[in-house]
């Protein structure tokens, strides 16, 4: 039985048709990804599902008693000074206010007045079975590793997103709606989110442009395109193939229709010559075709991006020698030596607060190292994509921000009118005259890209450029950065984007340690997996060594006597474990070589699979050894 069924939905915002006779059905266990271009109405559809927006017409049936919770794209809390407990308790509606006040009182010094109020609150909580909800709040906070008494103002964007998710989960919804949940999350946070959604028992409907997240989570995909909802009961890769085929078929059908319409228009201009009744039917058919053509909603054009190339830099863009930098209580960079050459595409990977932005500022000379030296290259022209976009004035119009008061911009030596240039970024003249403050997240990102690419640059610094971009603009940006002949310094938690763009990565491993790896996120992930496996193996070996000698010396002390077969197996396991560890070390060393990933992809995959299989066999041997030893 479905949790929600919507039929014949019609909804418009001004002149834009958001839903046109749309159908939607959600069932328990579904993990549905909602895809569509920026501004097509995805967030509006989520608000329709949770009942905060009413459709113009159509039927929406919800299973009786079904609970819907939504984590919004923008994190607007009532007050930054609210505690995490207060924000999460708000997810319980009326009773949440009672629990908030109760938690506030027991956390403070109380007089007689406060004690009387506390007593009343306790009675109210008991009557409404509120202790169960109190326990639920505490469980959610513990599960998401949140400090109940910390204020929202003290949290980074990633931790605020955890708070928003906790507020949505606390009511134990049947349908969970997530709008761009990975924005501002670091890689650890994204992996945590994946596990959280995978373990959720209800239905999840989520909007995201993180392709790796879609491939991991989505059991099916729904696309919103020009008001039409289309269901694809498949994975993301297959969806792309089906979508491309559907667009090709649509283009062929439109071309045939337009050809017939053109022929009929020629005929009508030649005059009606044959039998009148037959020709009147043909005229009516032509009028119907004209009406059908006028109502056709064509797909919006793609953005057209190009970099305003600056002069070539010197061969060396920056050289860091034994550079160190720390802030009170935390070492961010420890004796880092690094050479960045012209044409490098360098991605910085690590958790929020690890020091990625600090290292960028050291490379660009905006920050002086506390130890070591930084030598900047020659003829550097740096264009900076700022994650927080705090350099743009919300009260200014888009055309004034990008044009800086001029009617034209110069791109690669040629003048272009500002309206024509903004058209490349999908801004109509009306939208280009809008104030920056009223734009959607995706439109704001495109404004910043327009500003970035209007500057002559040979070094692009991209700090979280993928937030809020739709798939097509994201893929276009990927292609542009790959073809860019200058240098790219990239901070991004979008795994697919890093894989496509980066030629090498810097991994922030903690305590100021930064390691360099050839390739993208996949290579870094493989390195982290190998390191974790080796550490686990080393720890197990150290733990096993003294126990092994005890077993060999006094097997009778282990309690129940082993059978002859089990004793033989136990005696042989230490040698087998040692052999497997040596094999893992050898395979890991080969996989860590710089030239390893320059081989054929099939050989690389086969080698990594072999490494994983040997590691799995070692784990099984260790488990068996512990079982027999005990």
Coordinates of C-alpha atoms in Angstrom, one line a residue:
X1 CA 0.0 0.0 0.0
X2 CA 1.5 3.4 -1.0
X3 CA 2.3 6.0 1.6
X4 CA 1.3 8.8 -0.9
X5 CA -0.4 8.9 -4.3
X6 CA -0.8 12.1 -6.3
X7 CA -2.7 12.3 -9.6
X8 CA -3.3 15.0 -12.2
X9 CA -1.4 17.7 -10.4
X10 CA -1.5 21.1 -11.9
X11 CA 0.6 23.9 -10.4
X12 CA 2.0 27.2 -11.7
X13 CA 4.1 30.0 -10.2
X14 CA 3.4 33.2 -12.2
X15 CA 3.9 32.3 -15.8
X16 CA 6.0 29.2 -15.1
X17 CA 4.2 25.8 -15.2
X18 CA 5.7 23.7 -12.4
X19 CA 3.5 20.7 -12.7
X20 CA 1.4 19.7 -15.7
X21 CA -0.9 16.7 -15.1
X22 CA 1.8 15.1 -13.0
X23 CA 1.5 11.7 -11.2
X24 CA 3.6 10.6 -8.2
X25 CA 3.5 7.6 -5.9
X26 CA 5.7 6.9 -2.9
X27 CA 6.0 3.6 -1.1
X28 CA 7.8 2.4 2.1
X29 CA 11.4 1.4 1.4
X30 CA 11.7 3.7 -1.6
X31 CA 14.8 5.9 -2.0
X32 CA 13.7 8.2 -4.8
X33 CA 16.0 10.8 -6.3
X34 CA 14.2 13.8 -7.8
X35 CA 16.2 15.3 -10.7
X36 CA 15.7 18.5 -12.8
X37 CA 17.2 21.7 -13.8
X38 CA 17.7 24.7 -11.5
X39 CA 14.4 26.5 -11.1
X40 CA 12.2 23.8 -12.5
X41 CA 10.3 23.4 -9.3
X42 CA 11.9 20.5 -7.4
X43 CA 11.8 22.3 -4.0
X44 CA 8.2 23.3 -4.7
X45 CA 7.3 19.7 -5.3
X46 CA 8.8 18.7 -1.9
X47 CA 6.7 21.4 -0.3
X48 CA 3.6 20.0 -2.0
X49 CA 4.4 16.5 -0.8
X50 CA 4.7 17.7 2.9
X51 CA 1.6 19.8 2.6
X52 CA 3.1 23.3 3.0
X53 CA 2.1 24.2 -0.6
X54 CA -1.3 23.7 -2.1
X55 CA -1.6 22.7 -5.8
X56 CA -3.8 24.5 -8.2
X57 CA -5.7 21.3 -9.0
X58 CA -5.3 17.6 -8.7
X59 CA -5.7 14.9 -6.0
X60 CA -3.1 14.0 -3.2
X61 CA -3.9 11.0 -1.0
X62 CA -1.8 10.2 2.0
X63 CA -2.1 7.1 4.0
X64 CA -3.9 7.9 7.3
X65 CA -1.5 8.8 10.1
X66 CA 1.5 9.1 7.7
X67 CA 4.2 11.5 9.0
X68 CA 6.2 13.7 6.6
X69 CA 9.4 15.6 7.6
X70 CA 11.5 17.8 5.4
X71 CA 15.1 19.0 5.6
X72 CA 15.3 22.2 3.6
X73 CA 18.0 23.4 1.2
X74 CA 18.5 26.6 3.2
X75 CA 19.3 26.3 6.9
X76 CA 17.1 29.0 8.4
X77 CA 16.9 28.5 12.2
X78 CA 14.8 30.8 14.4
X79 CA 17.8 32.2 16.1
X80 CA 21.6 31.5 15.9
X81 CA 21.6 31.6 19.7
X82 CA 19.2 28.6 20.0
X83 CA 20.8 25.4 21.4
X84 CA 20.9 22.2 19.3
X85 CA 18.4 20.7 21.7
X86 CA 15.9 23.5 21.1
X87 CA 16.2 23.2 17.3
X88 CA 15.7 19.4 17.4
X89 CA 12.8 19.5 19.8
X90 CA 11.0 21.9 17.4
X91 CA 10.6 18.8 15.1
X92 CA 8.0 17.6 17.6
X93 CA 5.6 20.5 17.1
X94 CA 3.6 21.4 20.3
X95 CA 5.2 19.0 22.7
X96 CA 8.6 20.1 21.5
X97 CA 8.1 23.5 23.2
X98 CA 7.3 21.9 26.5
X99 CA 10.4 19.7 26.3
X100 CA 12.5 22.7 25.3
X101 CA 11.5 24.6 28.4
X102 CA 12.0 21.6 30.6
X103 CA 15.5 21.1 29.3
X104 CA 16.2 24.8 29.7
X105 CA 15.1 24.7 33.4
X106 CA 17.0 21.6 34.4
X107 CA 20.2 23.0 32.8
X108 CA 20.0 26.2 34.9
X109 CA 20.0 27.4 38.5
X110 CA 16.4 27.2 39.7
X111 CA 14.6 29.2 42.4
X112 CA 11.1 28.5 43.8
X113 CA 9.3 30.0 40.8
X114 CA 11.3 27.8 38.4
X115 CA 10.8 24.7 40.5
X116 CA 7.0 25.3 40.4
X117 CA 7.1 25.7 36.6
X118 CA 9.2 22.5 36.4
X119 CA 6.7 20.6 38.3
X120 CA 3.9 21.7 36.0
X121 CA 6.0 20.8 32.9
X122 CA 6.7 17.3 34.4
X123 CA 2.9 16.7 34.8
X124 CA 2.2 17.9 31.2
X125 CA 5.0 15.7 29.9
X126 CA 3.7 12.6 31.8
X127 CA 0.1 13.2 30.6
X128 CA 1.3 13.3 26.9
X129 CA 3.7 10.4 27.2
X130 CA 6.5 13.0 26.7
X131 CA 9.3 11.0 28.4
X132 CA 9.3 8.7 25.3
X133 CA 9.9 11.8 23.1
X134 CA 12.5 13.1 25.5
X135 CA 14.4 9.8 25.1
X136 CA 14.0 10.0 21.3
X137 CA 15.6 13.4 21.2
X138 CA 18.5 12.2 23.3
X139 CA 18.9 9.1 21.1
X140 CA 18.9 11.2 17.9
X141 CA 21.5 13.7 19.3
X142 CA 23.7 10.8 20.4
X143 CA 23.4 9.0 17.1
X144 CA 24.4 12.2 15.1
X145 CA 27.1 13.1 17.7
X146 CA 25.5 16.4 18.5
X147 CA 26.1 18.4 21.7
X148 CA 22.6 19.3 23.1
X149 CA 23.7 22.5 24.8
X150 CA 25.9 23.9 22.0
X151 CA 24.4 26.9 20.1
X152 CA 23.7 26.9 16.4
X153 CA 25.9 29.9 16.0
X154 CA 29.0 27.9 17.0
X155 CA 28.5 25.3 14.3
X156 CA 30.0 25.0 10.8
X157 CA 27.7 24.5 7.8
X158 CA 28.2 20.8 7.8
X159 CA 27.2 20.4 11.5
X160 CA 24.2 22.7 11.0
X161 CA 23.1 20.3 8.3
X162 CA 23.3 17.5 10.8
X163 CA 21.1 19.5 13.2
X164 CA 18.5 20.1 10.4
X165 CA 18.5 16.3 9.7
X166 CA 18.1 15.5 13.4
X167 CA 15.1 17.9 13.5
X168 CA 13.5 16.1 10.6
X169 CA 14.2 12.6 12.0
X170 CA 13.0 13.1 15.6
X171 CA 9.4 12.8 14.7
X172 CA 10.2 9.4 13.1
X173 CA 8.6 10.2 9.8
X174 CA 7.3 7.8 7.3
X175 CA 8.4 10.0 4.4
X176 CA 11.7 11.9 4.7
X177 CA 12.3 14.8 2.2
X178 CA 15.9 15.9 1.7
X179 CA 16.7 19.1 -0.3
X180 CA 20.4 19.2 -1.3
X181 CA 21.5 17.4 1.9
X182 CA 25.2 17.3 0.9
X183 CA 25.7 21.0 0.6
X184 CA 28.5 22.1 3.0
X185 CA 29.1 18.6 4.1
X186 CA 32.7 17.3 4.0
X187 CA 33.5 13.8 2.7
X188 CA 33.2 12.2 6.1
X189 CA 29.8 13.9 6.5
X190 CA 28.6 12.7 3.1
X191 CA 29.6 9.1 3.9
X192 CA 27.9 9.4 7.3
X193 CA 24.7 10.7 5.5
X194 CA 24.8 7.8 3.1
X195 CA 24.8 5.3 6.0
X196 CA 22.0 7.3 7.8
X197 CA 19.8 7.2 4.7
X198 CA 20.6 3.6 3.9
X199 CA 19.4 2.5 7.4
X200 CA 16.2 4.7 7.3
X201 CA 13.2 2.4 7.2
X202 CA 10.7 4.7 5.6
X203 CA 10.5 6.4 2.2
X204 CA 13.2 8.9 1.3
X205 CA 12.6 11.5 -1.5
X206 CA 15.8 13.5 -2.0
X207 CA 17.1 16.3 -4.4
X208 CA 20.8 16.3 -5.0
X209 CA 23.4 16.9 -7.8
X210 CA 25.9 14.6 -6.2
X211 CA 26.2 11.9 -8.7
X212 CA 28.1 9.5 -6.5
X213 CA 25.3 9.9 -3.8
X214 CA 22.6 9.1 -6.4
X215 CA 24.4 6.0 -7.6
X216 CA 24.8 4.8 -4.0
X217 CA 21.3 5.6 -2.7
X218 CA 18.7 5.8 -5.4
X219 CA 16.4 2.8 -5.9
X220 CA 14.6 4.8 -8.6
X221 CA 14.7 8.2 -10.2
X222 CA 12.0 10.8 -10.9
X223 CA 12.7 13.6 -13.3
X224 CA 10.8 16.9 -13.4
X225 CA 11.2 18.4 -16.9
X226 CA 9.0 21.2 -18.2
X227 CA 6.2 20.3 -15.7
X228 CA 6.2 16.6 -16.5
X229 CA 7.1 14.0 -13.9
X230 CA 8.7 10.9 -15.5
X231 CA 9.5 7.8 -13.5
X232 CA 12.7 5.8 -14.2
X233 CA 12.7 2.6 -12.3
X234 CA 16.4 2.1 -12.7
X235 CA 19.8 3.3 -11.5
X236 CA 21.5 6.6 -12.5
X237 CA 23.7 5.3 -15.3
X238 CA 20.8 3.6 -17.0
X239 CA 18.7 6.8 -16.5
X240 CA 21.2 8.9 -18.4
X241 CA 21.0 6.4 -21.3
X242 CA 17.2 6.4 -21.3
X243 CA 17.0 10.2 -21.0
X244 CA 19.3 10.7 -23.9
X245 CA 17.3 8.4 -26.1
X246 CA 14.0 10.1 -25.0
X247 CA 15.4 13.5 -26.0
X248 CA 16.5 12.1 -29.4
X249 CA 13.1 10.7 -30.0
X250 CA 11.5 14.0 -29.0
X251 CA 13.7 16.0 -31.3
X252 CA 12.9 13.7 -34.2
X253 CA 9.1 13.9 -33.6
X254 CA 9.3 17.7 -33.3
X255 CA 11.3 18.0 -36.5
X256 CA 8.7 15.9 -38.4
X257 CA 5.8 17.9 -36.9
X258 CA 7.5 21.2 -37.8
X259 CA 8.1 20.0 -41.3
X260 CA 4.4 19.0 -41.8
X261 CA 3.3 22.3 -40.2
X262 CA 5.6 24.2 -42.7
X263 CA 4.0 22.3 -45.6
X264 CA 0.5 23.1 -44.5
X265 CA 1.4 26.8 -44.1
X266 CA 2.7 26.8 -47.7
X267 CA -0.6 25.2 -48.8
X268 CA -2.8 27.7 -47.0
X269 CA -1.0 30.6 -48.6
X270 CA -1.7 29.1 -52.1
X271 CA -5.4 29.4 -51.5
X272 CA -8.1 26.7 -51.2
X273 CA -8.5 25.1 -54.6
X274 CA -10.1 21.6 -54.1
X275 CA -13.5 20.6 -52.7
X276 CA -14.6 23.1 -50.0
X277 CA -15.7 20.6 -47.3
X278 CA -12.4 18.6 -47.6
X279 CA -10.3 21.8 -47.5
X280 CA -12.2 23.1 -44.4
X281 CA -11.2 20.0 -42.6
X282 CA -7.6 20.6 -43.6
X283 CA -7.8 24.2 -42.4
X284 CA -9.2 23.0 -39.0
X285 CA -6.3 20.5 -38.8
X286 CA -3.8 23.3 -39.5
X287 CA -5.3 25.5 -36.8
X288 CA -5.0 22.6 -34.4
X289 CA -1.4 22.1 -35.4
X290 CA -0.7 25.8 -34.9
X291 CA -2.2 25.6 -31.4
X292 CA -0.2 22.5 -30.5
X293 CA 3.0 24.2 -31.7
X294 CA 2.4 27.3 -29.7
X295 CA 1.8 25.3 -26.5
X296 CA 5.0 23.2 -26.9
X297 CA 7.5 23.9 -24.1
X298 CA 10.9 23.5 -25.5
X299 CA 13.8 22.5 -23.3
X300 CA 15.9 25.4 -22.0
X301 CA 19.2 25.9 -23.7
X302 CA 22.4 24.8 -22.0
X303 CA 24.8 27.2 -20.4
X304 CA 27.8 28.2 -22.5
X305 CA 30.9 28.6 -20.5
X306 CA 34.3 29.7 -21.6
X307 CA 37.3 31.0 -19.6
X308 CA 38.9 34.4 -20.3
X309 CA 42.4 33.0 -20.6
X310 CA 45.2 35.2 -19.2
X311 CA 48.8 35.2 -20.1
X312 CA 50.8 32.0 -19.5
X313 CA 52.4 31.7 -16.1
X314 CA 56.0 30.6 -15.6
X315 CA 56.5 26.8 -15.6
X316 CA 56.4 26.9 -11.7
X317 CA 53.2 28.3 -10.2
X318 CA 54.2 27.9 -6.6
X319 CA 56.9 26.1 -4.6
X320 CA 56.5 25.3 -0.9
X321 CA 59.5 24.1 1.1
X322 CA 59.1 22.7 4.7
X323 CA 56.0 25.0 5.2
X324 CA 54.3 24.8 8.6
X325 CA 51.3 26.7 10.0
X326 CA 49.2 26.3 13.1
X327 CA 46.3 28.0 14.9
X328 CA 45.9 27.9 18.7
X329 CA 45.5 24.3 19.7
X330 CA 45.7 22.8 16.2
X331 CA 48.5 22.1 13.7
X332 CA 47.2 22.6 10.2
X333 CA 50.3 22.2 8.0
X334 CA 53.4 20.4 9.1
X335 CA 56.7 20.7 7.1
X336 CA 54.9 20.5 3.7
X337 CA 57.1 20.5 0.6
X338 CA 55.1 20.9 -2.7
X339 CA 55.8 21.9 -6.3
X340 CA 52.8 23.2 -8.4
X341 CA 53.5 23.5 -12.1
X342 CA 51.6 25.2 -14.9
X343 CA 48.7 23.1 -16.0
X344 CA 48.3 21.1 -12.7
X345 CA 44.8 20.4 -11.6
X346 CA 45.2 20.0 -7.8
X347 CA 42.3 18.9 -5.6
X348 CA 42.4 19.4 -1.8
X349 CA 40.6 16.7 0.1
X350 CA 39.9 16.5 3.8
X351 CA 37.3 17.2 6.5
X352 CA 35.9 20.6 7.3
X353 CA 38.4 22.5 9.5
X354 CA 41.4 20.5 8.3
X355 CA 43.1 23.5 6.8
X356 CA 42.3 23.4 3.1
X357 CA 41.5 27.1 2.8
X358 CA 44.5 27.9 4.9
X359 CA 46.8 26.0 2.5
X360 CA 45.2 27.8 -0.5
X361 CA 45.9 31.1 1.1
X362 CA 49.5 30.0 1.8
X363 CA 49.9 29.0 -1.8
X364 CA 48.5 32.3 -3.1
X365 CA 50.6 34.4 -0.8
X366 CA 47.6 35.7 1.1
X367 CA 49.0 34.2 4.3
X368 CA 52.7 34.0 5.4
X369 CA 53.9 30.6 6.6
X370 CA 55.1 30.4 10.3
X371 CA 58.0 28.2 9.1
X372 CA 59.4 27.3 5.7
X373 CA 59.2 29.3 2.5
X374 CA 56.7 29.8 -0.3
X375 CA 57.9 31.0 -3.7
X376 CA 55.2 32.3 -6.1
X377 CA 55.6 31.9 -9.8
X378 CA 55.6 34.7 -12.4
X379 CA 52.7 36.4 -14.3
X380 CA 50.0 34.9 -12.0
X381 CA 46.5 36.1 -12.7
X382 CA 44.2 34.5 -10.1
X383 CA 40.4 34.2 -10.3
X384 CA 38.8 33.0 -7.0
X385 CA 35.4 31.1 -6.8
X386 CA 34.4 31.8 -3.2
X387 CA 32.4 29.1 -1.4
X388 CA 30.5 31.6 0.8
X389 CA 29.9 34.1 -1.9
X390 CA 30.2 36.9 0.6
X391 CA 31.9 39.2 -1.9
X392 CA 28.6 39.7 -3.8
X393 CA 26.2 42.5 -2.8
X394 CA 22.7 41.1 -2.4
X395 CA 21.2 44.6 -3.1
X396 CA 22.9 44.9 -6.5
X397 CA 21.4 43.7 -9.8
X398 CA 23.0 40.8 -11.5
X399 CA 23.9 43.0 -14.5
X400 CA 25.7 45.5 -12.3
X401 CA 27.6 42.8 -10.4
X402 CA 29.0 41.1 -13.5
X403 CA 29.4 44.2 -15.6
X404 CA 30.7 46.3 -12.8
X405 CA 28.9 49.3 -14.2
X406 CA 29.9 48.7 -17.9
X407 CA 27.7 47.7 -20.8
X408 CA 30.2 45.1 -22.1
X409 CA 32.8 42.7 -20.9
X410 CA 36.0 41.7 -22.7
X411 CA 36.4 37.9 -23.2
X412 CA 39.6 36.7 -24.8
X413 CA 40.2 40.1 -26.5
X414 CA 36.7 40.5 -27.8
X415 CA 34.0 42.9 -26.4
X416 CA 30.6 41.3 -25.7
X417 CA 27.4 43.1 -24.5
X418 CA 26.7 42.2 -20.9
X419 CA 23.2 40.9 -21.7
X420 CA 24.6 38.6 -24.4
X421 CA 27.3 37.3 -22.0
X422 CA 24.8 36.7 -19.2
X423 CA 22.6 34.8 -21.7
X424 CA 25.4 32.2 -21.9
X425 CA 24.7 31.6 -18.2
X426 CA 20.9 31.1 -18.9
X427 CA 19.9 34.6 -17.6
X428 CA 17.0 36.3 -19.5
X429 CA 17.2 40.1 -19.7
X430 CA 14.5 40.3 -17.0
X431 CA 16.3 37.9 -14.7
X432 CA 19.6 39.7 -15.4
X433 CA 18.1 42.9 -14.0
X434 CA 16.9 41.2 -10.8
X435 CA 18.7 41.8 -7.5
X436 CA 21.2 39.1 -6.4
X437 CA 19.3 38.7 -3.1
X438 CA 16.2 37.2 -4.8
X439 CA 18.0 34.6 -6.9
X440 CA 17.9 30.8 -6.2
X441 CA 21.0 28.9 -5.1
X442 CA 21.7 27.7 -8.6
X443 CA 21.3 31.2 -10.1
X444 CA 23.7 32.6 -7.5
X445 CA 26.3 30.0 -8.4
X446 CA 25.9 30.9 -12.1
X447 CA 26.4 34.6 -11.3
X448 CA 29.6 33.8 -9.6
X449 CA 30.8 31.7 -12.5
X450 CA 29.9 34.6 -14.8
X451 CA 32.1 36.9 -12.6
X452 CA 34.9 34.4 -12.4
X453 CA 35.1 33.7 -16.2
X454 CA 34.9 37.4 -17.1
X455 CA 38.3 38.0 -15.5
X456 CA 41.6 37.2 -17.3
X457 CA 43.0 34.3 -15.4
X458 CA 45.7 31.6 -15.6
X459 CA 45.1 30.2 -12.1
X460 CA 41.5 29.3 -11.1
X461 CA 40.8 28.7 -7.4
X462 CA 37.5 26.8 -7.0
X463 CA 36.2 26.6 -3.5
X464 CA 33.1 24.3 -3.5
X465 CA 32.0 25.3 -7.0
X466 CA 29.5 22.5 -7.4
X467 CA 27.0 23.5 -4.7
X468 CA 23.6 24.3 -6.3
X469 CA 24.6 23.7 -9.9
X470 CA 22.3 21.5 -12.0
X471 CA 23.7 18.4 -13.7
X472 CA 24.2 19.9 -17.2
X473 CA 26.0 23.0 -15.9
X474 CA 28.1 20.8 -13.6
X475 CA 29.2 18.6 -16.5
X476 CA 29.9 21.6 -18.6
X477 CA 32.1 23.1 -15.9
X478 CA 33.9 19.8 -15.6
X479 CA 34.8 19.9 -19.3
X480 CA 35.9 23.5 -19.2
X481 CA 38.3 22.9 -16.2
X482 CA 39.7 19.8 -17.9
X483 CA 40.4 21.7 -21.1
X484 CA 41.7 24.8 -19.3
X485 CA 45.4 25.2 -20.1
X486 CA 46.2 27.1 -16.8
X487 CA 46.3 25.8 -13.3
X488 CA 43.3 24.8 -11.2
X489 CA 43.3 24.6 -7.3
X490 CA 40.1 22.8 -6.3
X491 CA 38.4 22.3 -3.0
X492 CA 35.3 20.0 -3.5
X493 CA 33.5 17.2 -1.7
X494 CA 31.9 16.1 -4.9
X495 CA 33.6 12.8 -5.6
X496 CA 32.6 12.4 -9.2
X497 CA 33.7 16.0 -9.9
X498 CA 37.1 15.5 -8.3
X499 CA 37.6 12.3 -10.3
X500 CA 36.8 14.1 -13.6
X501 CA 38.9 17.2 -13.0
X502 CA 41.9 16.5 -10.7
X503 CA 45.2 15.3 -12.0
X504 CA 46.5 14.9 -8.4
X505 CA 45.1 15.3 -4.9
X506 CA 46.4 16.5 -1.5
X507 CA 44.9 14.5 1.3
X508 CA 44.7 16.1 4.8
X509 CA 45.3 13.2 7.1
X510 CA 45.2 15.1 10.4
X511 CA 47.8 16.7 12.7
X512 CA 49.2 18.7 9.9
X513 CA 50.1 15.7 7.7
X514 CA 49.3 16.2 4.0
X515 CA 50.1 13.5 1.4
X516 CA 50.1 13.9 -2.4
X517 CA 48.4 11.3 -4.7
X518 CA 48.3 11.1 -8.5
X519 CA 44.8 10.8 -9.8
X520 CA 41.4 11.8 -8.4
X521 CA 39.2 10.8 -5.4
X522 CA 39.1 7.1 -6.4
X523 CA 42.8 6.8 -6.0
X524 CA 42.7 8.6 -2.6
X525 CA 39.9 6.3 -1.5
X526 CA 41.9 3.3 -2.4
X527 CA 44.9 4.6 -0.5
X528 CA 42.8 5.2 2.6
X529 CA 41.3 1.7 2.3
X530 CA 44.8 0.2 2.0
X531 CA 46.1 2.2 5.0
X532 CA 43.1 1.3 7.1
X533 CA 43.6 -2.4 6.2
X534 CA 47.3 -2.3 7.0
X535 CA 46.6 -0.6 10.4
X536 CA 44.0 -3.2 11.3
X537 CA 46.3 -6.0 10.3
X538 CA 49.2 -4.5 12.3
X539 CA 47.0 -4.0 15.3
X540 CA 45.7 -7.6 15.1
X541 CA 49.2 -9.0 14.7
X542 CA 50.5 -7.2 17.8
X543 CA 47.5 -8.4 19.8
X544 CA 47.9 -11.9 18.5
X545 CA 51.7 -12.3 19.2
X546 CA 51.6 -12.8 23.0
X547 CA 48.5 -14.9 22.9
X548 CA 50.1 -17.2 20.3
X549 CA 53.1 -17.9 22.5
X550 CA 50.8 -18.7 25.5
X551 CA 48.8 -21.1 23.4
X552 CA 51.9 -22.9 22.1
X553 CA 53.4 -23.1 25.6
X554 CA 50.3 -24.0 27.6
X555 CA 47.4 -25.1 25.4
X556 CA 45.6 -26.7 28.3
X557 CA 45.1 -23.3 30.0
X558 CA 42.5 -22.3 27.3
X559 CA 39.8 -24.4 29.0
X560 CA 37.9 -26.9 26.8
X561 CA 40.3 -29.1 24.9
X562 CA 40.3 -28.7 21.1
X563 CA 39.8 -31.6 18.7
X564 CA 42.8 -32.9 16.9
X565 CA 41.6 -31.3 13.6
X566 CA 41.0 -27.9 15.3
X567 CA 44.3 -28.0 17.1
X568 CA 46.1 -28.6 13.8
X569 CA 44.2 -25.7 12.2
X570 CA 45.1 -23.4 15.1
X571 CA 48.8 -24.4 14.9
X572 CA 48.9 -23.6 11.2
X573 CA 47.1 -20.2 11.4
X574 CA 50.0 -18.0 12.6
X575 CA 52.1 -19.0 9.6
X576 CA 49.2 -18.5 7.2
X577 CA 48.4 -15.1 8.7
X578 CA 52.1 -14.0 8.3
X579 CA 52.0 -15.1 4.7
X580 CA 48.8 -13.2 3.9
X581 CA 50.2 -10.0 5.6
X582 CA 53.3 -10.2 3.5
X583 CA 51.2 -10.6 0.4
X584 CA 49.1 -7.6 1.3
X585 CA 52.2 -5.5 1.9
X586 CA 53.5 -6.5 -1.5
X587 CA 50.2 -5.8 -3.3
X588 CA 49.8 -2.5 -1.4
X589 CA 53.3 -1.4 -2.4
X590 CA 52.6 -2.1 -6.1
X591 CA 49.3 -0.2 -5.9
X592 CA 51.0 2.8 -4.2
X593 CA 53.5 3.3 -7.0
X594 CA 52.9 6.5 -9.1
X595 CA 52.9 4.5 -12.4
X596 CA 50.3 2.0 -11.1
X597 CA 47.3 3.9 -12.3
X598 CA 48.8 4.6 -15.7
X599 CA 48.2 0.9 -16.6
X600 CA 45.2 -0.4 -18.4
X601 CA 42.0 0.1 -16.3
X602 CA 41.2 -3.6 -16.4
X603 CA 44.6 -4.5 -14.9
X604 CA 44.2 -1.9 -12.2
X605 CA 40.8 -3.2 -11.2
X606 CA 42.0 -6.8 -11.2
X607 CA 44.9 -5.9 -8.9
X608 CA 42.7 -3.9 -6.5
X609 CA 40.2 -6.8 -6.4
X610 CA 43.0 -9.2 -5.6
X611 CA 44.2 -6.9 -2.7
X612 CA 40.6 -6.8 -1.3
X613 CA 40.2 -10.6 -1.6
X614 CA 43.5 -11.2 0.3
X615 CA 42.5 -8.7 2.9
X616 CA 39.2 -10.5 3.3
X617 CA 40.9 -13.8 3.7
X618 CA 43.2 -12.4 6.3
X619 CA 40.2 -11.0 8.3
X620 CA 38.6 -14.4 8.2
X621 CA 41.8 -16.1 9.4
X622 CA 42.1 -13.6 12.3
X623 CA 38.5 -14.2 13.3
X624 CA 39.0 -18.0 13.2
X625 CA 42.3 -17.8 15.1
X626 CA 40.5 -15.7 17.9
X627 CA 37.6 -18.2 18.0
X628 CA 39.9 -21.2 18.4
X629 CA 42.3 -19.5 20.8
X630 CA 39.4 -18.7 23.1

